[in-house]
């Protein structure tokens, strides 16, 4: 079969099985280790039998709604490669915007970059690794309550040659126990309300601990707002990813727990409020 024929066949099967059809090319590009342009140049050529075998074996899993990132074993985030499995959330492209804004705010606020930063609830380590790789002078910490997630994050730090100190524990408590004082606190917490219905491929293949933030999705923000002064320096800031519809609820929490702080909500590329920055002094 030619590349065109097999791609056409599996795009049709994707539509039939309610899987995004673009998944076919995403998987084929990664599996063949070729860029999309070169694949299109060979579109009318016969596909190698060994490649067909591996491709069809993987597509069988994808058509059953297993994430393509789990099938290939890794994902890309901010230009870096990350091992992923069911123990960690697959890094989302939208979160790359958070990295860019954090780096921008660091550049604006500080004359030197010898700063202490912690990614709380690090999961795969995507935020921590990307920040450390982009600004090597950062003293980077990353924490998570899940020992399995921390093991994956350690692998990703090693894979990307990023020097990061990992801590196991629940939210801010291990930082408090270590008497750690931060210039920047970064967090992409679970923020989906517990009663919200998600797609099967998310529910079946990603850790619920990394998805749901209590009944209203705000549980972890509230916990951090309540305790953050215990781990932050006087001149510091916090950066969060948030749900697109949580702005007003978060303002209420900020007014309750951090009334003297400045904050800003930042819209993503789709003009949705998806980032919150909180500034101390």
mmCIF file of C-alpha atoms in Angstrom:
data_model
loop_
_atom_site.group_PDB
_atom_site.id
_atom_site.type_symbol
_atom_site.label_atom_id
_atom_site.label_comp_id
_atom_site.label_asym_id
_atom_site.label_seq_id
_atom_site.Cartn_x
_atom_site.Cartn_y
_atom_site.Cartn_z
ATOM 1 C CA UNK A 1 0.000 0.000 0.000
ATOM 2 C CA UNK A 2 1.146 3.556 -0.677
ATOM 3 C CA UNK A 3 1.412 6.215 2.029
ATOM 4 C CA UNK A 4 -1.660 7.886 0.521
ATOM 5 C CA UNK A 5 -3.716 4.694 0.673
ATOM 6 C CA UNK A 6 -2.847 3.782 4.255
ATOM 7 C CA UNK A 7 -3.280 7.349 5.526
ATOM 8 C CA UNK A 8 -6.661 7.550 3.776
ATOM 9 C CA UNK A 9 -7.725 4.212 5.220
ATOM 10 C CA UNK A 10 -6.922 5.190 8.796
ATOM 11 C CA UNK A 11 -8.321 8.698 8.535
ATOM 12 C CA UNK A 12 -11.634 7.115 7.587
ATOM 13 C CA UNK A 13 -11.375 4.702 10.523
ATOM 14 C CA UNK A 14 -10.647 7.624 12.845
ATOM 15 C CA UNK A 15 -13.807 9.411 11.731
ATOM 16 C CA UNK A 16 -15.775 6.192 12.235
ATOM 17 C CA UNK A 17 -14.340 5.727 15.751
ATOM 18 C CA UNK A 18 -14.630 9.382 16.825
ATOM 19 C CA UNK A 19 -10.869 9.934 16.886
ATOM 20 C CA UNK A 20 -9.417 13.181 15.421
ATOM 21 C CA UNK A 21 -8.285 12.333 11.872
ATOM 22 C CA UNK A 22 -5.128 14.457 12.179
ATOM 23 C CA UNK A 23 -3.896 11.846 14.676
ATOM 24 C CA UNK A 24 -2.935 9.644 11.715
ATOM 25 C CA UNK A 25 -0.273 12.019 10.431
ATOM 26 C CA UNK A 26 0.892 12.932 13.940
ATOM 27 C CA UNK A 27 1.531 9.266 14.673
ATOM 28 C CA UNK A 28 3.078 8.502 11.284
ATOM 29 C CA UNK A 29 5.492 11.446 11.534
ATOM 30 C CA UNK A 30 6.714 10.328 14.971
ATOM 31 C CA UNK A 31 6.827 6.625 14.129
ATOM 32 C CA UNK A 32 8.757 7.097 10.892
ATOM 33 C CA UNK A 33 10.975 9.845 12.373
ATOM 34 C CA UNK A 34 10.463 11.921 9.241
ATOM 35 C CA UNK A 35 9.072 15.399 8.878
ATOM 36 C CA UNK A 36 5.651 15.928 7.369
ATOM 37 C CA UNK A 37 6.978 17.594 4.200
ATOM 38 C CA UNK A 38 9.152 14.600 3.277
ATOM 39 C CA UNK A 39 6.288 12.220 3.930
ATOM 40 C CA UNK A 40 4.088 14.157 1.515
ATOM 41 C CA UNK A 41 6.885 14.004 -1.078
ATOM 42 C CA UNK A 42 6.672 10.193 -0.871
ATOM 43 C CA UNK A 43 2.895 10.076 -0.674
ATOM 44 C CA UNK A 44 2.514 7.949 -3.823
ATOM 45 C CA UNK A 45 5.329 5.526 -2.916
ATOM 46 C CA UNK A 46 4.912 2.117 -1.310
ATOM 47 C CA UNK A 47 5.203 2.149 2.479
ATOM 48 C CA UNK A 48 7.791 -0.229 3.925
ATOM 49 C CA UNK A 49 6.188 -3.451 5.221
ATOM 50 C CA UNK A 50 7.864 -3.200 8.625
ATOM 51 C CA UNK A 51 6.590 0.378 9.000
ATOM 52 C CA UNK A 52 3.064 -0.690 7.977
ATOM 53 C CA UNK A 53 3.133 -3.405 10.648
ATOM 54 C CA UNK A 54 4.214 -1.013 13.422
ATOM 55 C CA UNK A 55 1.849 1.699 12.217
ATOM 56 C CA UNK A 56 -1.195 -0.572 12.139
ATOM 57 C CA UNK A 57 -0.345 -2.043 15.546
ATOM 58 C CA UNK A 58 -0.193 1.446 17.057
ATOM 59 C CA UNK A 59 -3.290 2.689 15.238
ATOM 60 C CA UNK A 60 -5.236 -0.247 16.666
ATOM 61 C CA UNK A 61 -4.585 1.203 20.137
ATOM 62 C CA UNK A 62 -5.303 4.778 19.019
ATOM 63 C CA UNK A 63 -8.636 3.761 17.507
ATOM 64 C CA UNK A 64 -9.551 2.428 20.964
ATOM 65 C CA UNK A 65 -9.017 5.994 22.242
ATOM 66 C CA UNK A 66 -5.591 5.491 23.777
ATOM 67 C CA UNK A 67 -3.687 8.803 23.514
ATOM 68 C CA UNK A 68 -1.150 8.850 20.690
ATOM 69 C CA UNK A 69 1.429 10.154 23.165
ATOM 70 C CA UNK A 70 1.070 6.965 25.217
ATOM 71 C CA UNK A 71 1.420 4.819 22.114
ATOM 72 C CA UNK A 72 4.701 6.472 21.083
ATOM 73 C CA UNK A 73 5.755 6.907 24.717
ATOM 74 C CA UNK A 74 6.516 10.617 24.660
ATOM 75 C CA UNK A 75 5.172 14.088 23.978
ATOM 76 C CA UNK A 76 6.683 17.416 22.879
ATOM 77 C CA UNK A 77 6.435 20.553 25.016
ATOM 78 C CA UNK A 78 8.135 23.902 24.362
ATOM 79 C CA UNK A 79 10.448 22.137 21.914
ATOM 80 C CA UNK A 80 11.559 19.526 24.445
ATOM 81 C CA UNK A 81 10.816 15.806 24.516
ATOM 82 C CA UNK A 82 8.965 14.368 27.528
ATOM 83 C CA UNK A 83 8.323 10.759 28.465
ATOM 84 C CA UNK A 84 4.639 10.303 29.315
ATOM 85 C CA UNK A 85 2.581 7.411 30.662
ATOM 86 C CA UNK A 86 -0.675 6.964 32.620
ATOM 87 C CA UNK A 87 1.048 8.224 35.804
ATOM 88 C CA UNK A 88 1.294 11.810 34.513
ATOM 89 C CA UNK A 89 -0.829 14.296 32.632
ATOM 90 C CA UNK A 90 0.145 14.734 28.985
ATOM 91 C CA UNK A 91 1.553 18.282 28.617
ATOM 92 C CA UNK A 92 -0.908 20.517 26.780
ATOM 93 C CA UNK A 93 0.155 22.977 24.061
ATOM 94 C CA UNK A 94 -1.765 25.767 25.821
ATOM 95 C CA UNK A 95 0.548 25.475 28.821
ATOM 96 C CA UNK A 96 3.477 26.528 26.628
ATOM 97 C CA UNK A 97 2.033 30.039 26.770
ATOM 98 C CA UNK A 98 2.361 29.982 30.553
ATOM 99 C CA UNK A 99 6.084 29.195 30.232
ATOM 100 C CA UNK A 100 6.574 32.133 27.855
ATOM 101 C CA UNK A 101 4.784 34.564 30.187
ATOM 102 C CA UNK A 102 6.697 33.361 33.254
ATOM 103 C CA UNK A 103 10.003 33.922 31.468
ATOM 104 C CA UNK A 104 8.808 37.350 30.344
ATOM 105 C CA UNK A 105 7.802 38.384 33.894
ATOM 106 C CA UNK A 106 11.121 37.165 35.303
ATOM 107 C CA UNK A 107 12.907 39.267 32.720
ATOM 108 C CA UNK A 108 10.809 42.324 33.583
ATOM 109 C CA UNK A 109 11.046 42.055 37.384
ATOM 110 C CA UNK A 110 14.571 40.881 38.112
ATOM 111 C CA UNK A 111 17.988 42.192 37.126
ATOM 112 C CA UNK A 112 19.633 38.795 37.593
ATOM 113 C CA UNK A 113 18.196 35.344 37.155
ATOM 114 C CA UNK A 114 19.702 33.671 40.239
ATOM 115 C CA UNK A 115 16.196 33.000 41.473
ATOM 116 C CA UNK A 116 14.643 30.156 43.447
ATOM 117 C CA UNK A 117 11.650 28.718 41.597
ATOM 118 C CA UNK A 118 9.349 25.785 42.354
ATOM 119 C CA UNK A 119 6.865 24.037 40.089
ATOM 120 C CA UNK A 120 4.241 22.737 42.507
ATOM 121 C CA UNK A 121 2.393 19.654 41.261
ATOM 122 C CA UNK A 122 4.948 19.087 38.539
ATOM 123 C CA UNK A 123 3.531 15.901 36.984
ATOM 124 C CA UNK A 124 5.720 15.064 33.993
ATOM 125 C CA UNK A 125 8.059 17.923 34.913
ATOM 126 C CA UNK A 126 7.170 19.860 31.765
ATOM 127 C CA UNK A 127 6.996 23.330 33.336
ATOM 128 C CA UNK A 128 10.079 22.861 35.500
ATOM 129 C CA UNK A 129 12.221 21.412 32.717
ATOM 130 C CA UNK A 130 11.173 24.020 30.145
ATOM 131 C CA UNK A 131 11.874 26.894 32.541
ATOM 132 C CA UNK A 132 15.267 25.484 33.577
ATOM 133 C CA UNK A 133 16.293 24.850 29.968
ATOM 134 C CA UNK A 134 15.254 28.338 28.898
ATOM 135 C CA UNK A 135 16.947 30.040 31.863
ATOM 136 C CA UNK A 136 19.763 27.909 33.252
ATOM 137 C CA UNK A 137 20.525 30.219 36.214
ATOM 138 C CA UNK A 138 17.218 29.437 37.907
ATOM 139 C CA UNK A 139 17.517 27.301 41.043
ATOM 140 C CA UNK A 140 14.678 24.986 40.089
ATOM 141 C CA UNK A 141 12.642 22.797 42.420
ATOM 142 C CA UNK A 142 9.673 20.618 41.474
ATOM 143 C CA UNK A 143 7.229 18.849 43.762
ATOM 144 C CA UNK A 144 4.395 16.366 43.473
ATOM 145 C CA UNK A 145 2.363 14.209 45.842
ATOM 146 C CA UNK A 146 2.674 11.246 43.457
ATOM 147 C CA UNK A 147 5.915 9.285 43.777
ATOM 148 C CA UNK A 148 5.252 7.725 40.371
ATOM 149 C CA UNK A 149 4.876 11.156 38.779
ATOM 150 C CA UNK A 150 8.139 12.318 40.358
ATOM 151 C CA UNK A 151 9.917 9.281 38.908
ATOM 152 C CA UNK A 152 8.688 10.240 35.433
ATOM 153 C CA UNK A 153 9.660 13.878 36.003
ATOM 154 C CA UNK A 154 13.162 12.803 37.087
ATOM 155 C CA UNK A 155 13.504 10.801 33.862
ATOM 156 C CA UNK A 156 12.463 13.855 31.867
ATOM 157 C CA UNK A 157 14.923 16.102 33.666
ATOM 158 C CA UNK A 158 17.681 13.602 32.887
ATOM 159 C CA UNK A 159 16.522 13.217 29.276
ATOM 160 C CA UNK A 160 16.732 16.983 28.779
ATOM 161 C CA UNK A 161 19.862 17.511 30.905
ATOM 162 C CA UNK A 162 18.021 19.824 33.320
ATOM 163 C CA UNK A 163 19.318 20.208 36.873
ATOM 164 C CA UNK A 164 16.209 20.117 39.080
ATOM 165 C CA UNK A 165 15.703 19.261 42.760
ATOM 166 C CA UNK A 166 12.634 17.051 43.193
ATOM 167 C CA UNK A 167 10.467 16.898 46.316
ATOM 168 C CA UNK A 168 7.644 14.482 47.156
ATOM 169 C CA UNK A 169 4.729 15.868 49.126
ATOM 170 C CA UNK A 170 1.298 17.474 49.125
ATOM 171 C CA UNK A 171 1.192 20.972 47.590
ATOM 172 C CA UNK A 172 3.134 23.514 49.729
ATOM 173 C CA UNK A 173 3.672 21.341 52.804
ATOM 174 C CA UNK A 174 7.051 19.864 51.789
ATOM 175 C CA UNK A 175 8.327 23.360 50.935
ATOM 176 C CA UNK A 176 7.195 24.621 54.339
ATOM 177 C CA UNK A 177 8.892 21.653 56.024
ATOM 178 C CA UNK A 178 12.151 22.472 54.214
ATOM 179 C CA UNK A 179 11.807 26.184 55.055
ATOM 180 C CA UNK A 180 12.229 26.891 51.340
ATOM 181 C CA UNK A 181 11.787 30.511 50.261
ATOM 182 C CA UNK A 182 10.825 31.176 46.645
ATOM 183 C CA UNK A 183 11.115 34.055 44.226
ATOM 184 C CA UNK A 184 8.654 32.390 41.859
ATOM 185 C CA UNK A 185 5.966 29.789 42.552
ATOM 186 C CA UNK A 186 4.627 28.070 39.444
ATOM 187 C CA UNK A 187 1.594 25.803 39.442
ATOM 188 C CA UNK A 188 -0.669 24.159 36.913
ATOM 189 C CA UNK A 189 -2.994 22.532 39.443
ATOM 190 C CA UNK A 190 -5.895 20.165 38.878
ATOM 191 C CA UNK A 191 -8.721 22.619 38.200
ATOM 192 C CA UNK A 192 -11.549 20.620 36.624
ATOM 193 C CA UNK A 193 -14.694 20.431 38.811
ATOM 194 C CA UNK A 194 -15.164 16.880 40.064
ATOM 195 C CA UNK A 195 -18.624 16.547 38.517
ATOM 196 C CA UNK A 196 -17.579 17.705 35.030
ATOM 197 C CA UNK A 197 -17.905 15.063 32.308
ATOM 198 C CA UNK A 198 -14.697 14.532 30.328
ATOM 199 C CA UNK A 199 -13.945 12.630 27.153
ATOM 200 C CA UNK A 200 -13.346 8.898 27.596
ATOM 201 C CA UNK A 201 -9.735 9.003 26.383
ATOM 202 C CA UNK A 202 -8.908 11.498 29.148
ATOM 203 C CA UNK A 203 -10.781 9.707 31.938
ATOM 204 C CA UNK A 204 -9.491 6.262 30.944
ATOM 205 C CA UNK A 205 -5.828 7.115 30.388
ATOM 206 C CA UNK A 206 -4.806 10.120 32.525
ATOM 207 C CA UNK A 207 -4.424 10.342 36.332
ATOM 208 C CA UNK A 208 -7.560 11.679 37.998
ATOM 209 C CA UNK A 209 -5.401 13.184 40.762
ATOM 210 C CA UNK A 210 -3.935 15.558 38.157
ATOM 211 C CA UNK A 211 -7.308 16.520 36.675
ATOM 212 C CA UNK A 212 -9.894 17.262 39.335
ATOM 213 C CA UNK A 213 -9.758 20.158 41.781
ATOM 214 C CA UNK A 214 -12.689 19.431 44.055
ATOM 215 C CA UNK A 215 -16.365 20.198 43.569
ATOM 216 C CA UNK A 216 -15.780 23.658 42.042
ATOM 217 C CA UNK A 217 -12.249 23.048 40.708
ATOM 218 C CA UNK A 218 -10.791 25.688 43.050
ATOM 219 C CA UNK A 219 -9.567 23.537 45.940
ATOM 220 C CA UNK A 220 -5.843 23.747 45.138
ATOM 221 C CA UNK A 221 -5.838 27.465 44.378
ATOM 222 C CA UNK A 222 -7.479 28.109 47.738
ATOM 223 C CA UNK A 223 -4.888 25.967 49.523
ATOM 224 C CA UNK A 224 -1.999 27.795 47.864
ATOM 225 C CA UNK A 225 -3.471 31.269 48.436
ATOM 226 C CA UNK A 226 -3.956 30.392 52.107
ATOM 227 C CA UNK A 227 -0.365 29.202 52.686
ATOM 228 C CA UNK A 228 1.786 30.833 50.008
ATOM 229 C CA UNK A 229 3.276 33.542 52.238
ATOM 230 C CA UNK A 230 5.019 30.775 54.216
ATOM 231 C CA UNK A 231 7.168 29.912 51.196
ATOM 232 C CA UNK A 232 7.503 33.199 49.294
ATOM 233 C CA UNK A 233 10.079 35.962 49.595
ATOM 234 C CA UNK A 234 8.959 39.585 49.961
ATOM 235 C CA UNK A 235 9.484 40.425 46.280
ATOM 236 C CA UNK A 236 8.063 37.422 44.463
ATOM 237 C CA UNK A 237 5.264 36.256 42.200
ATOM 238 C CA UNK A 238 3.071 33.242 41.517
ATOM 239 C CA UNK A 239 1.962 31.967 38.108
ATOM 240 C CA UNK A 240 -0.946 29.613 37.510
ATOM 241 C CA UNK A 241 -2.809 27.994 34.668
ATOM 242 C CA UNK A 242 -6.553 28.305 35.257
ATOM 243 C CA UNK A 243 -9.829 27.139 33.799
ATOM 244 C CA UNK A 244 -11.213 29.525 31.183
ATOM 245 C CA UNK A 245 -14.345 30.243 33.257
ATOM 246 C CA UNK A 246 -12.763 30.572 36.729
ATOM 247 C CA UNK A 247 -11.733 34.250 36.726
ATOM 248 C CA UNK A 248 -14.549 35.639 38.885
ATOM 249 C CA UNK A 249 -14.316 32.808 41.417
ATOM 250 C CA UNK A 250 -10.560 33.266 41.690
ATOM 251 C CA UNK A 251 -10.949 37.025 42.228
ATOM 252 C CA UNK A 252 -13.209 36.216 45.186
ATOM 253 C CA UNK A 253 -10.539 33.916 46.632
ATOM 254 C CA UNK A 254 -7.770 36.451 46.012
ATOM 255 C CA UNK A 255 -9.757 39.182 47.768
ATOM 256 C CA UNK A 256 -10.256 36.861 50.736
ATOM 257 C CA UNK A 257 -6.739 35.451 51.141
ATOM 258 C CA UNK A 258 -4.424 37.956 49.407
ATOM 259 C CA UNK A 259 -6.229 41.323 49.495
ATOM 260 C CA UNK A 260 -3.046 43.401 49.374
ATOM 261 C CA UNK A 261 -1.549 41.692 46.309
ATOM 262 C CA UNK A 262 -1.665 42.796 42.718
ATOM 263 C CA UNK A 263 -2.797 40.265 40.155
ATOM 264 C CA UNK A 264 -3.495 39.948 36.472
ATOM 265 C CA UNK A 265 -5.416 37.484 34.324
ATOM 266 C CA UNK A 266 -3.907 36.783 30.922
ATOM 267 C CA UNK A 267 -5.778 35.527 27.902
ATOM 268 C CA UNK A 268 -4.407 32.706 25.776
ATOM 269 C CA UNK A 269 -4.139 32.601 21.989
ATOM 270 C CA UNK A 270 -7.864 31.803 21.848
ATOM 271 C CA UNK A 271 -8.741 34.929 23.886
ATOM 272 C CA UNK A 272 -9.736 32.917 26.950
ATOM 273 C CA UNK A 273 -8.590 33.735 30.483
ATOM 274 C CA UNK A 274 -6.178 30.879 31.076
ATOM 275 C CA UNK A 275 -3.373 32.339 33.225
ATOM 276 C CA UNK A 276 -3.215 34.088 36.582
ATOM 277 C CA UNK A 277 -0.184 35.982 37.913
ATOM 278 C CA UNK A 278 -0.081 37.219 41.513
ATOM 279 C CA UNK A 279 2.573 39.757 42.561
ATOM 280 C CA UNK A 280 3.985 40.451 46.022
ATOM 281 C CA UNK A 281 5.391 44.028 46.235
#
